[in-house]
Amino acid sequence: MKISNKEKIKKQDTEKKKTNSVNEKRIHSLNKENFKEGPVFYWMSRDQRVDDNWALIYAQQLAISEKKDLAVVFFLSPFFADASFRQYDFMIKGLKEVESKLKELNIPFFLFLGSPIEKANFFLNKFSPGIIVSDFDPLKIKREWREEMAKKAKCSFFEVDAHNIVPCREASSKKEYAAYTIRPKITKMLPEFLTDFPKLKKQRKNNFQNEKIDWEKAYKSLSVDFSVTPVKWIKPGETEAKKILSNFLNKKIKNYSKERNDPNKEAQSNLSPYLHFGQISAQRVAFLVKRKKKENCKDFLEELIIRKELSDNYCFYNDHYDSFDGFPRWAKDSLTKHKKDKREYLYSGKEFENGETHDELWNAAQMEMVKKGKMHGYMRMYWAKKILEWSKSPKEAIKTAIYLNDKYELDGRDSRGYTGIAWSIGGVHDRAWGERLIFGKVRYMSYNGSKGKFNVEKYIKENKH
Ligand code: FAD
Ligand code: FO1
């Protein structure tokens, strides 16, 4: 049906408006304070990138409209969940690139050595910000950090969801039962939120004293396990993330649906470490994927949008996302009923960590994670379910799985990890299956089941000790 020129212009205007300003449904006020004198600060934490970052875009829009200076601040905590040197090195190298990209825009970047719990007052006294903008993160530790800052800041403090395409608070106001319950809600809102991004503007002038960041001192401030060393097969940072994305779009996405569950094929995107540290925007990924042929993208977008954003929903609306108490009632009851079942094999945390079980396939998956810092997605389900089968109790199993996942995975310490482990061990977002020993009605996975799906010998040979 032909549309008139007037309507065409009107449509273009709304499109332009959508990409030029931050949808206010992404913005959540964290205190009742008004704007004060003083600069606007984007407190960068989850979304560690300059491009396609709605929190930074909003902070700049406020700075321009209020005629204030704009700066970015990052608090480097000496430890974070069970992160090791491997993940901090990936993150700090990404932050160095953030610093240089911000410099090109004349936007200062300040690094405080210590978590916001220790350093919020120091930051507030040093800069007396007029407005603070943070990004969104459902994890409990991050909620504590934001609450601490909201308590101490005497200026307006906003949170902007720059991580989800459909903001977590918008997608649903409650804990969703499964992918099929949140999918229609997210899908309906995609046209409103899955847009392009406005470009950041170069800041004309800024009145900040230029402070050179001492990155050596930053590394020395860490109290992490340095024995878990950086990996070489993947490089950190926004620029590298975009290269990996374009390679995936040009060469790999067409085989994704067919080969993504075969751990011997390099069919996955390898975007998760970049998405975890916010070094690339999931919205940018989806915006570019949507331009590809539909049939090749459906499964990938299901993971990237529905599964990924369901994980934030699970962690945001459920304080027990990292424990047995977070499981659905049917799973808790049936796992408890089978708690005393005889375990044919029982392993300690150390035996799991060293890949010293009777099952060579499981050991190979553990070694892939330890050495590569990224276990294949299919193997993660098998890996976690076997920890349930070979641990003294489900509570011990979830603790072991989270500890190992957070210590070795580059993309660990993330809502997707906690939710993936809860799906595997506690049937979260899954349905009840036929009842059996130890698992109760939680979905079971077997070695033979894997043998039927891919060349297990090849995977073991490639990944074993
Ligand atoms: P691709 O297959 O290319 O997927 C692209 C993106 O879609 C991923 O980066 C991720 O953001 C999202 N995605 C894919 N699969 C899932 C899923 N099952 N749930 C939620 N989002 C998904 N993901 C993490 O980011 N960090 C973790 O610590 C983590 N731990 C997991 C633990 C277990 C036990 C399970 C079953 C899954 C876990 N996942 C985790 C989810 C998934 O396995 C990884 O996101 C995926 O393998 C990352 O590799 P990729 O980016 O190459 O994936
Ligand atoms: N976020 C911060 O704001 N400061 C940190 O020092 C910090 C360390 C860190 C180490 C490993 C890791 O995986 C994440 C880390 N994060 C840190 C959080 C990260 O930016 C993400 O916000 C969450 O992990 C994802 O929800």
XYZ file of C-alpha atoms and ligand atoms in Angstrom, residues 248 256 260 268-273 275-276 300 303-304 307-308 311 374-377 380-381 383-384 405-406 409 411-414 416-418 420-421 423-424, ligand 1:
92
model
C 30.882 -14.652 12.467
C 25.111 -21.933 13.273
C 26.176 -25.115 17.131
C 29.509 -20.701 18.032
C 30.145 -16.946 17.758
C 32.680 -16.683 20.624
C 31.034 -13.380 21.541
C 30.260 -14.269 25.173
C 33.495 -12.927 26.749
C 29.242 -9.543 25.882
C 30.081 -10.391 29.486
C 21.180 -17.402 17.014
C 19.970 -17.361 22.170
C 21.279 -13.813 21.912
C 17.902 -16.772 26.364
C 20.350 -13.986 27.236
C 18.959 -14.800 32.334
C 35.585 -21.152 27.276
C 33.799 -24.505 27.367
C 31.572 -25.301 24.389
C 27.915 -24.451 25.052
C 28.334 -26.943 29.663
C 24.950 -28.641 30.067
C 29.285 -30.812 32.551
C 26.924 -29.275 35.114
C 32.603 -21.670 36.147
C 33.506 -18.317 37.783
C 35.364 -19.151 32.241
C 32.406 -15.253 30.368
C 31.739 -16.400 33.953
C 30.448 -14.310 36.916
C 27.475 -13.459 34.721
C 23.939 -16.327 31.987
C 26.250 -18.516 33.995
C 24.141 -18.587 37.129
C 22.728 -21.894 32.876
C 23.860 -23.752 35.994
C 18.820 -24.768 34.368
C 21.181 -27.761 34.371
P 26.692 -18.513 20.924
O 26.057 -19.851 20.775
O 27.363 -17.863 19.792
O 25.543 -17.549 21.517
C 25.608 -16.147 21.353
C 25.186 -15.491 22.650
O 23.866 -15.894 22.988
C 26.046 -15.893 23.845
O 27.212 -15.108 23.927
C 25.101 -15.597 24.989
O 25.084 -14.220 25.299
C 23.763 -16.005 24.411
N 23.502 -17.388 24.785
C 23.832 -18.496 24.095
N 23.401 -19.601 24.743
C 22.812 -19.160 25.888
C 22.182 -19.793 26.999
N 22.053 -21.108 27.069
N 21.693 -19.018 28.005
C 21.802 -17.669 27.942
N 22.388 -16.995 26.923
C 22.889 -17.738 25.922
N 27.031 -18.023 29.270
C 27.833 -16.980 29.692
O 27.845 -15.920 29.053
N 28.592 -17.084 30.834
C 28.610 -18.225 31.589
O 29.275 -18.292 32.611
C 27.797 -19.327 31.161
N 27.779 -20.472 31.902
C 26.940 -21.485 31.508
C 26.875 -22.633 32.317
C 26.036 -23.672 31.977
C 25.980 -24.885 32.864
C 25.223 -23.568 30.819
C 24.290 -24.686 30.425
C 25.278 -22.434 30.004
C 26.130 -21.380 30.351
N 26.211 -20.211 29.578
C 27.000 -19.173 29.986
C 25.352 -20.028 28.385
C 26.007 -20.460 27.040
O 26.548 -21.745 27.161
C 27.097 -19.469 26.656
O 26.542 -18.161 26.662
C 27.665 -19.727 25.262
O 28.192 -21.026 25.160
C 28.728 -18.677 25.017
O 29.446 -18.914 23.838
P 29.124 -18.096 22.491
O 28.994 -16.623 22.792
O 30.119 -18.513 21.490
O 27.673 -18.645 22.176
